[in-house]
Each structure stands twice: as C-alpha cells, then as structure tokens.
PDB file of C-alpha atoms in Angstrom:
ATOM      1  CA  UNK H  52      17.545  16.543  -3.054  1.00  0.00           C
ATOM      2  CA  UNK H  53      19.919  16.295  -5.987  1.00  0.00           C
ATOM      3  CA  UNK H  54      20.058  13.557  -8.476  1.00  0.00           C
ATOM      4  CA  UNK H  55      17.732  11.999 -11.379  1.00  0.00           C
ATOM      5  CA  UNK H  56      14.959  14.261 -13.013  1.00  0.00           C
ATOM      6  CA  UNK H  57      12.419  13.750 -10.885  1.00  0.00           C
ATOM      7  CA  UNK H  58      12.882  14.571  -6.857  1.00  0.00           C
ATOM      8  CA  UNK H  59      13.223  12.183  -4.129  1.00  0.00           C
ATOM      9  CA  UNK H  60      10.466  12.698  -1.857  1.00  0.00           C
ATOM     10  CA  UNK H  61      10.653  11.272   2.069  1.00  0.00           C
ATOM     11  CA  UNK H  62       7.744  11.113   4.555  1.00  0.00           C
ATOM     12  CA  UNK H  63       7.749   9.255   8.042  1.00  0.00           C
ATOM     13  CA  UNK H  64       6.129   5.920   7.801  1.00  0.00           C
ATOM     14  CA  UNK H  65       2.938   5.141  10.215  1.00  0.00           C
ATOM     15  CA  UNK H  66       1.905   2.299  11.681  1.00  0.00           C
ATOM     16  CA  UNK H  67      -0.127   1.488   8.934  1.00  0.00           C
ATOM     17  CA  UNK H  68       3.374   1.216   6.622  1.00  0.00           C
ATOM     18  CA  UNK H  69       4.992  -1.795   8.658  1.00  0.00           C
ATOM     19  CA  UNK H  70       4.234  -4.116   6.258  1.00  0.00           C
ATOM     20  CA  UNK H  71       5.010  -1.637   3.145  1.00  0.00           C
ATOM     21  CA  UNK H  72       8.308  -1.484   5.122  1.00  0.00           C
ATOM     22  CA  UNK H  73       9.005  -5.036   6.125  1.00  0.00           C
ATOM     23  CA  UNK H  74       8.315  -6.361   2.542  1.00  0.00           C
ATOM     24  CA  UNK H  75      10.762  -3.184   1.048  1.00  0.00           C
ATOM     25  CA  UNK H  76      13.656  -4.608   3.719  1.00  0.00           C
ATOM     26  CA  UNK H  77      12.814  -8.205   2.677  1.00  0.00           C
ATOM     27  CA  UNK H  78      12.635  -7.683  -1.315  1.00  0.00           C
ATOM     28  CA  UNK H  79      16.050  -5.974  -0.796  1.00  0.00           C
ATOM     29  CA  UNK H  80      17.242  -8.643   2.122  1.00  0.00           C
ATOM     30  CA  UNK H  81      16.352 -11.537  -0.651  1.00  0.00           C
ATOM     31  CA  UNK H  82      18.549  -9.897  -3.397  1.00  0.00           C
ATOM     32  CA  UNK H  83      21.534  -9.397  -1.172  1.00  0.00           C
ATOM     33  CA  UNK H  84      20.990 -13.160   0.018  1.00  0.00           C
ATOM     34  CA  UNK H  85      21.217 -14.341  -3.575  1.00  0.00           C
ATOM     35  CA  UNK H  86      24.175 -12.223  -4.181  1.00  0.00           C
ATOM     36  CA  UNK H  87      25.889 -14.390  -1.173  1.00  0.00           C
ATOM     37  CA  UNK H  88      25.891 -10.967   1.181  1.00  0.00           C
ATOM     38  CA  UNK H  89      24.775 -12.079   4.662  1.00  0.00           C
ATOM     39  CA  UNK H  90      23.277  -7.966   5.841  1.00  0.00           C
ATOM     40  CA  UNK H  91      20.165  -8.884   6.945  1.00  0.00           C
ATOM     41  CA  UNK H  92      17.759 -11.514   8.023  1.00  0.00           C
ATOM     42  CA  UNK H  93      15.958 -13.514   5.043  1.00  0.00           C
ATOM     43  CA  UNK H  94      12.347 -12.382   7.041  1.00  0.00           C
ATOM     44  CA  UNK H  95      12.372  -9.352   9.719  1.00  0.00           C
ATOM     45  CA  UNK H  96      10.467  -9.843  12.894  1.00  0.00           C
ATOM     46  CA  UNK H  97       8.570  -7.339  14.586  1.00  0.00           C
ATOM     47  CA  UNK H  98      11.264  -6.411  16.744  1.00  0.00           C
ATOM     48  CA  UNK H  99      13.760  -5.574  13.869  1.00  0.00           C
ATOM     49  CA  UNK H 100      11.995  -2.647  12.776  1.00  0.00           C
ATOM     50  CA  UNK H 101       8.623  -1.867  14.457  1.00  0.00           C
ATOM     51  CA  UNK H 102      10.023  -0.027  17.135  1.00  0.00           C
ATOM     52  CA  UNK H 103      11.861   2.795  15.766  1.00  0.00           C
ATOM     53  CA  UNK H 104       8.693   3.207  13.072  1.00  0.00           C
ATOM     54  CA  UNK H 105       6.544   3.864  15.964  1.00  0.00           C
ATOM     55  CA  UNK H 106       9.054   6.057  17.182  1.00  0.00           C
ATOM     56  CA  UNK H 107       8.815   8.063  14.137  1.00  0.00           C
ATOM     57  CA  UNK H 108      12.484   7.459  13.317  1.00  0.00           C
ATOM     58  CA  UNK H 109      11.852   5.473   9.296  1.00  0.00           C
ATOM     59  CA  UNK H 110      10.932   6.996   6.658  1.00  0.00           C
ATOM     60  CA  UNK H 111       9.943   6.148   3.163  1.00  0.00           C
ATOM     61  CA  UNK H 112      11.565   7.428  -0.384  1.00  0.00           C
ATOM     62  CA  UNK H 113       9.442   7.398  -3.251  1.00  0.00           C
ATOM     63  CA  UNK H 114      10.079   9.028  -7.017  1.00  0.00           C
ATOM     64  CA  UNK H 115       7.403  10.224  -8.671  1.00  0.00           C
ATOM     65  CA  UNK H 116       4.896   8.697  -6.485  1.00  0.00           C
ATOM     66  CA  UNK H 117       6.482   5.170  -6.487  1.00  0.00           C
ATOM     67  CA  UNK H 118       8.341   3.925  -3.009  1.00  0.00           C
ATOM     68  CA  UNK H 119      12.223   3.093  -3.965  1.00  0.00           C
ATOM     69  CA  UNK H 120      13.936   3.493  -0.193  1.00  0.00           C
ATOM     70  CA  UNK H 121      13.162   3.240   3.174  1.00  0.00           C
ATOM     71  CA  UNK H 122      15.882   4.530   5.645  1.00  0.00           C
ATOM     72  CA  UNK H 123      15.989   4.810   9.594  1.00  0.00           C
ATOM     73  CA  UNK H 124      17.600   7.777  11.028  1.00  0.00           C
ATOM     74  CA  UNK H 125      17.282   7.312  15.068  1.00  0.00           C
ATOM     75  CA  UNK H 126      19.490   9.591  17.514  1.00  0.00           C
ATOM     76  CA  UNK H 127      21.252   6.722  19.986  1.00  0.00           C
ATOM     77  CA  UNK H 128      22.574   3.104  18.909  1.00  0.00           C
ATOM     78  CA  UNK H 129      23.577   1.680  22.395  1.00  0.00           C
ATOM     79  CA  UNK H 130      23.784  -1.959  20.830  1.00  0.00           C
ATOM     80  CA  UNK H 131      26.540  -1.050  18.314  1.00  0.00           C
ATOM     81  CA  UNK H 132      27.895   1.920  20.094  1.00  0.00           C
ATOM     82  CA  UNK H 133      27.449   1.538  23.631  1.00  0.00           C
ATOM     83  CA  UNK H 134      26.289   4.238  25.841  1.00  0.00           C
ATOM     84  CA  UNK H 135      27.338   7.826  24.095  1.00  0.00           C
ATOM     85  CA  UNK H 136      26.666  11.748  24.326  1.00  0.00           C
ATOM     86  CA  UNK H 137      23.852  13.184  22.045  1.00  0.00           C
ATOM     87  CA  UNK H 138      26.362  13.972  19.215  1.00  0.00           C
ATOM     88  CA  UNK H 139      25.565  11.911  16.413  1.00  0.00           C
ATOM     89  CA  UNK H 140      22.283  10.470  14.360  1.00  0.00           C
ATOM     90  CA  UNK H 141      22.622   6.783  13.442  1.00  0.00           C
ATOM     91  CA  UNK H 142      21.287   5.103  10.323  1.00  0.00           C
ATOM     92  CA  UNK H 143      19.640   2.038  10.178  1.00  0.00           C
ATOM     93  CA  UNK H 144      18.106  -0.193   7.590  1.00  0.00           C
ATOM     94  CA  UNK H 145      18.621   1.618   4.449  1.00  0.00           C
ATOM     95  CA  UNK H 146      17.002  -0.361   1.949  1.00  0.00           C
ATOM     96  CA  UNK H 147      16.886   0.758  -1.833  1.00  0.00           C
ATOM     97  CA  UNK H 148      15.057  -0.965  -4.370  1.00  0.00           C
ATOM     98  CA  UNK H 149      16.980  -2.559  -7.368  1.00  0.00           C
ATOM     99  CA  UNK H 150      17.537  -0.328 -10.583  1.00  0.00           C
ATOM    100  CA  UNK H 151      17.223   3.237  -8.602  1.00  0.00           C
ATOM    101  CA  UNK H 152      21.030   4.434  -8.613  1.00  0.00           C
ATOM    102  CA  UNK H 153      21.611   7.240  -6.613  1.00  0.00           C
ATOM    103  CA  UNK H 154      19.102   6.933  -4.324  1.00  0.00           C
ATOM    104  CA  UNK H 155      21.567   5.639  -1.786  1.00  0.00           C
ATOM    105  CA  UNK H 156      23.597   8.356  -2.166  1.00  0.00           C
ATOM    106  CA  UNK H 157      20.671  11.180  -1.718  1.00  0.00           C
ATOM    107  CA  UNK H 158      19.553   8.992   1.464  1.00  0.00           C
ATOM    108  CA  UNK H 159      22.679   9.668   3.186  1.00  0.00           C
ATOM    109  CA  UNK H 160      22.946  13.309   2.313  1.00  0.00           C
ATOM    110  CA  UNK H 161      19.238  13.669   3.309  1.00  0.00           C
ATOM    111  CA  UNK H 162      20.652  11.867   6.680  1.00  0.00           C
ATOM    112  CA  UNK H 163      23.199  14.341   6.967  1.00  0.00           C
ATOM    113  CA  UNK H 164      21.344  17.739   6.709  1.00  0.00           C
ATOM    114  CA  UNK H 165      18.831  15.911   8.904  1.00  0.00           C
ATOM    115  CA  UNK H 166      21.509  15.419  11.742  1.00  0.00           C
ATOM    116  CA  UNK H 167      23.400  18.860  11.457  1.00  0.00           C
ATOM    117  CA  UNK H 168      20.257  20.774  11.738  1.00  0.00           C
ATOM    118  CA  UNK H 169      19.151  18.689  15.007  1.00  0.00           C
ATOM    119  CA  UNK H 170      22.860  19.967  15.916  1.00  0.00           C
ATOM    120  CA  UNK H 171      24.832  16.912  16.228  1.00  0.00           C
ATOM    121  CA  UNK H 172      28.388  16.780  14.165  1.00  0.00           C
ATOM    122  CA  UNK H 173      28.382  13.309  13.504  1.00  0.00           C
ATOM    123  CA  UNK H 174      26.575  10.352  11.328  1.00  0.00           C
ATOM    124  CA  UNK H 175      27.007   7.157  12.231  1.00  0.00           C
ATOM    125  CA  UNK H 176      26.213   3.707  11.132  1.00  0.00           C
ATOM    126  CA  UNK H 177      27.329  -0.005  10.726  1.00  0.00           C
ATOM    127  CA  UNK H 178      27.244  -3.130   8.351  1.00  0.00           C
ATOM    128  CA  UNK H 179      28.259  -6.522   8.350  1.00  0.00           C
ATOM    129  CA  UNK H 180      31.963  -7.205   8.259  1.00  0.00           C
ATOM    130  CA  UNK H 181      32.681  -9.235   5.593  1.00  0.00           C
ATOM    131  CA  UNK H 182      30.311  -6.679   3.114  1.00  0.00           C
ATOM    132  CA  UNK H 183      33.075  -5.413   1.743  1.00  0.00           C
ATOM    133  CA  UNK H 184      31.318  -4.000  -1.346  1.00  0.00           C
ATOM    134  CA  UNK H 185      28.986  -1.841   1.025  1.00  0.00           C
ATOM    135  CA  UNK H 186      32.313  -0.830   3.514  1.00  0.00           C
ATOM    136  CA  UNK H 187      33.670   0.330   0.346  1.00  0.00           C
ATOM    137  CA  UNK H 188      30.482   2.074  -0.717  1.00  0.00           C
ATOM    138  CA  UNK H 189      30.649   4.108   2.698  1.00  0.00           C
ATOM    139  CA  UNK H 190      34.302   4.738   2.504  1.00  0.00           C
ATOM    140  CA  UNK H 191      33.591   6.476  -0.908  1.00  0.00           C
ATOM    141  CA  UNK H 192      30.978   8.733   0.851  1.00  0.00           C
ATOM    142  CA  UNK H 193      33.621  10.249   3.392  1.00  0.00           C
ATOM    143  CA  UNK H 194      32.470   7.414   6.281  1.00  0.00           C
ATOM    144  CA  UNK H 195      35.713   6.301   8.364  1.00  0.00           C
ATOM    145  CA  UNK H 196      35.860   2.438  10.083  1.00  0.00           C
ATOM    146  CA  UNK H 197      35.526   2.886  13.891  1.00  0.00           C
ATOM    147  CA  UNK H 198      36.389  -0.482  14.371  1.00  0.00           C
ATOM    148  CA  UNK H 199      34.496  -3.803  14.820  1.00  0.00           C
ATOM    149  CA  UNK H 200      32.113  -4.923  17.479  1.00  0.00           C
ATOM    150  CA  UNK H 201      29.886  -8.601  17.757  1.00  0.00           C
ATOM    151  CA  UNK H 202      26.308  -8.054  17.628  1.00  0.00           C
ATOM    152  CA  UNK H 203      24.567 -10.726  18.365  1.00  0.00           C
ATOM    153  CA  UNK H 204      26.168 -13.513  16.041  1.00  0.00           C
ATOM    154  CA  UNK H 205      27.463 -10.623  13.532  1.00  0.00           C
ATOM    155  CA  UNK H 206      30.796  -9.015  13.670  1.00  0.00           C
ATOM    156  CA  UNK H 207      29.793  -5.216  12.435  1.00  0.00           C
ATOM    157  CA  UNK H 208      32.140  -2.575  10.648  1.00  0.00           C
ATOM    158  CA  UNK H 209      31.428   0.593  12.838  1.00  0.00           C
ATOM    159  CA  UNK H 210      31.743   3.859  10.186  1.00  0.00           C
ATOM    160  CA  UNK H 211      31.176   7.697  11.387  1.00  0.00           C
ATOM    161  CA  UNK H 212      31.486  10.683   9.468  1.00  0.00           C
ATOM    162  CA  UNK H 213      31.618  14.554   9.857  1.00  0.00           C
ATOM    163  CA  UNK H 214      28.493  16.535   9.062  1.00  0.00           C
TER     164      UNK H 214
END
C-alpha cells in the first residue's frame, strides 16, 4: 500500500471482531450524524454487517498496530444492483476513523487489486444520495454515477469503475 510512513495493514475480521467492527461503523456513523450526513444508521443491527463478516468478506485496517478502517469487499450486491454476472466486487461499509487521511484512498485501491486479481473488471459501490461530499469524493477516484435506486427508505447514488 502507498501512503503515510508507516503501511496499512488489512486482515479479515472473525467472529470474535463484530463488536470491534460494529463500534468502528458506529464511532464513524455518529460523526457523520453530527455533521448532518444521513449514510448510515445511528446503531447497526446484527443484520447490517454480521453476515458478510462471517462470510469472510470485512476486513480490518490498522497502522502500526492501531485499527483506523474497516471495509467490506463482497462479490454480488443484488439489493442495489439487482441480479448481475460475476464481473464486479462491491464495497460496502467503508468506515475510516477521524484524523487518518488517506486511508480511504488506499482502501479503495486495496479494493481494486483485490477485484482484478479475482478477475472481474469492475468495482462497484453506492452511497446515499444527497452525500454529495462523498459522491464527489468517488467521482475524484475515477467512480462514474450509474444512476439512482430506493433501498429501503434511501435513495442510493450507484458508482462503478474500471479496474
């Protein structure tokens, strides 16, 4: 990985890292709340997350031993993208901790290599709508929109992009 000094190292997270996980997507959930962004749930059930970390599909960041990211690269999205071929790996729940720039920016390149080398051409993912800050942030990393869709109660921004 490129970036600060030190490397940024990833490992899959177990079973026994839910709750290192679902505090990590809350702390982060909490600051984008108080910044009036509406991403993510205030508290993250079970069911928002457990799954595809017993699938083996999240994995946590640290730098120099301390966790700063957790990310979720999984290889089908039928909510957001309906029913598709396997050409694409689809990130989920990237959560970086406050005061860690660049790590975003190393996830998704990590999530790149990752999906090229399983030998799919495209990475996908979505975000609320109205984030514009975070469509923007995307955009700048060579996503495109692929229109809008209604999950649940959410309308989500659809991005791919060419690895």
């Amino acid at each position: 990985m490129t970036g600060s000094a030190a490397a940024l190292a990833l490992v899959p997270a177990g079973p026994g890292d839910i709750e290192t996980v679902r505090s990590l997507l809350e702390e982060v959930s909490a600051w984008l709340l108080a910044q009036g962004v509406r991403q993510w749930p205030a508290s993250f059930a079970d069911e928002w997350f457990v799954p595809a970390l017993e699938a083996g599909h999240t994995w946590l960041a640290t730098r120099e031993g301390e966790l700063v990211a957790t990310i979720t690269l999984q290889w089908d999205d039928e909510l957001v993208w309906g029913p598709r071929p396997p050409e694409a790996g689809y990130v989920h729940r990237l959560a970086v901790r406050r005061g860690v720039a660049g790590v975003g920016a190393e996830l998704l390149a990590w999530a790149e290599q990752e999906t090229r080398a399983s030998g799919r051409a495209l990475l996908r993912l979505d975000c609320w709508s109205e984030n514009a800050r975070l469509r923007e942030y995307y955009e700048s990393h060579g996503f495109q929109h692929r229109g809008d869709t209604v999950e649940w109660d959410w309308t989500v921004s659809r991005y791919e992009k060419q690895v």
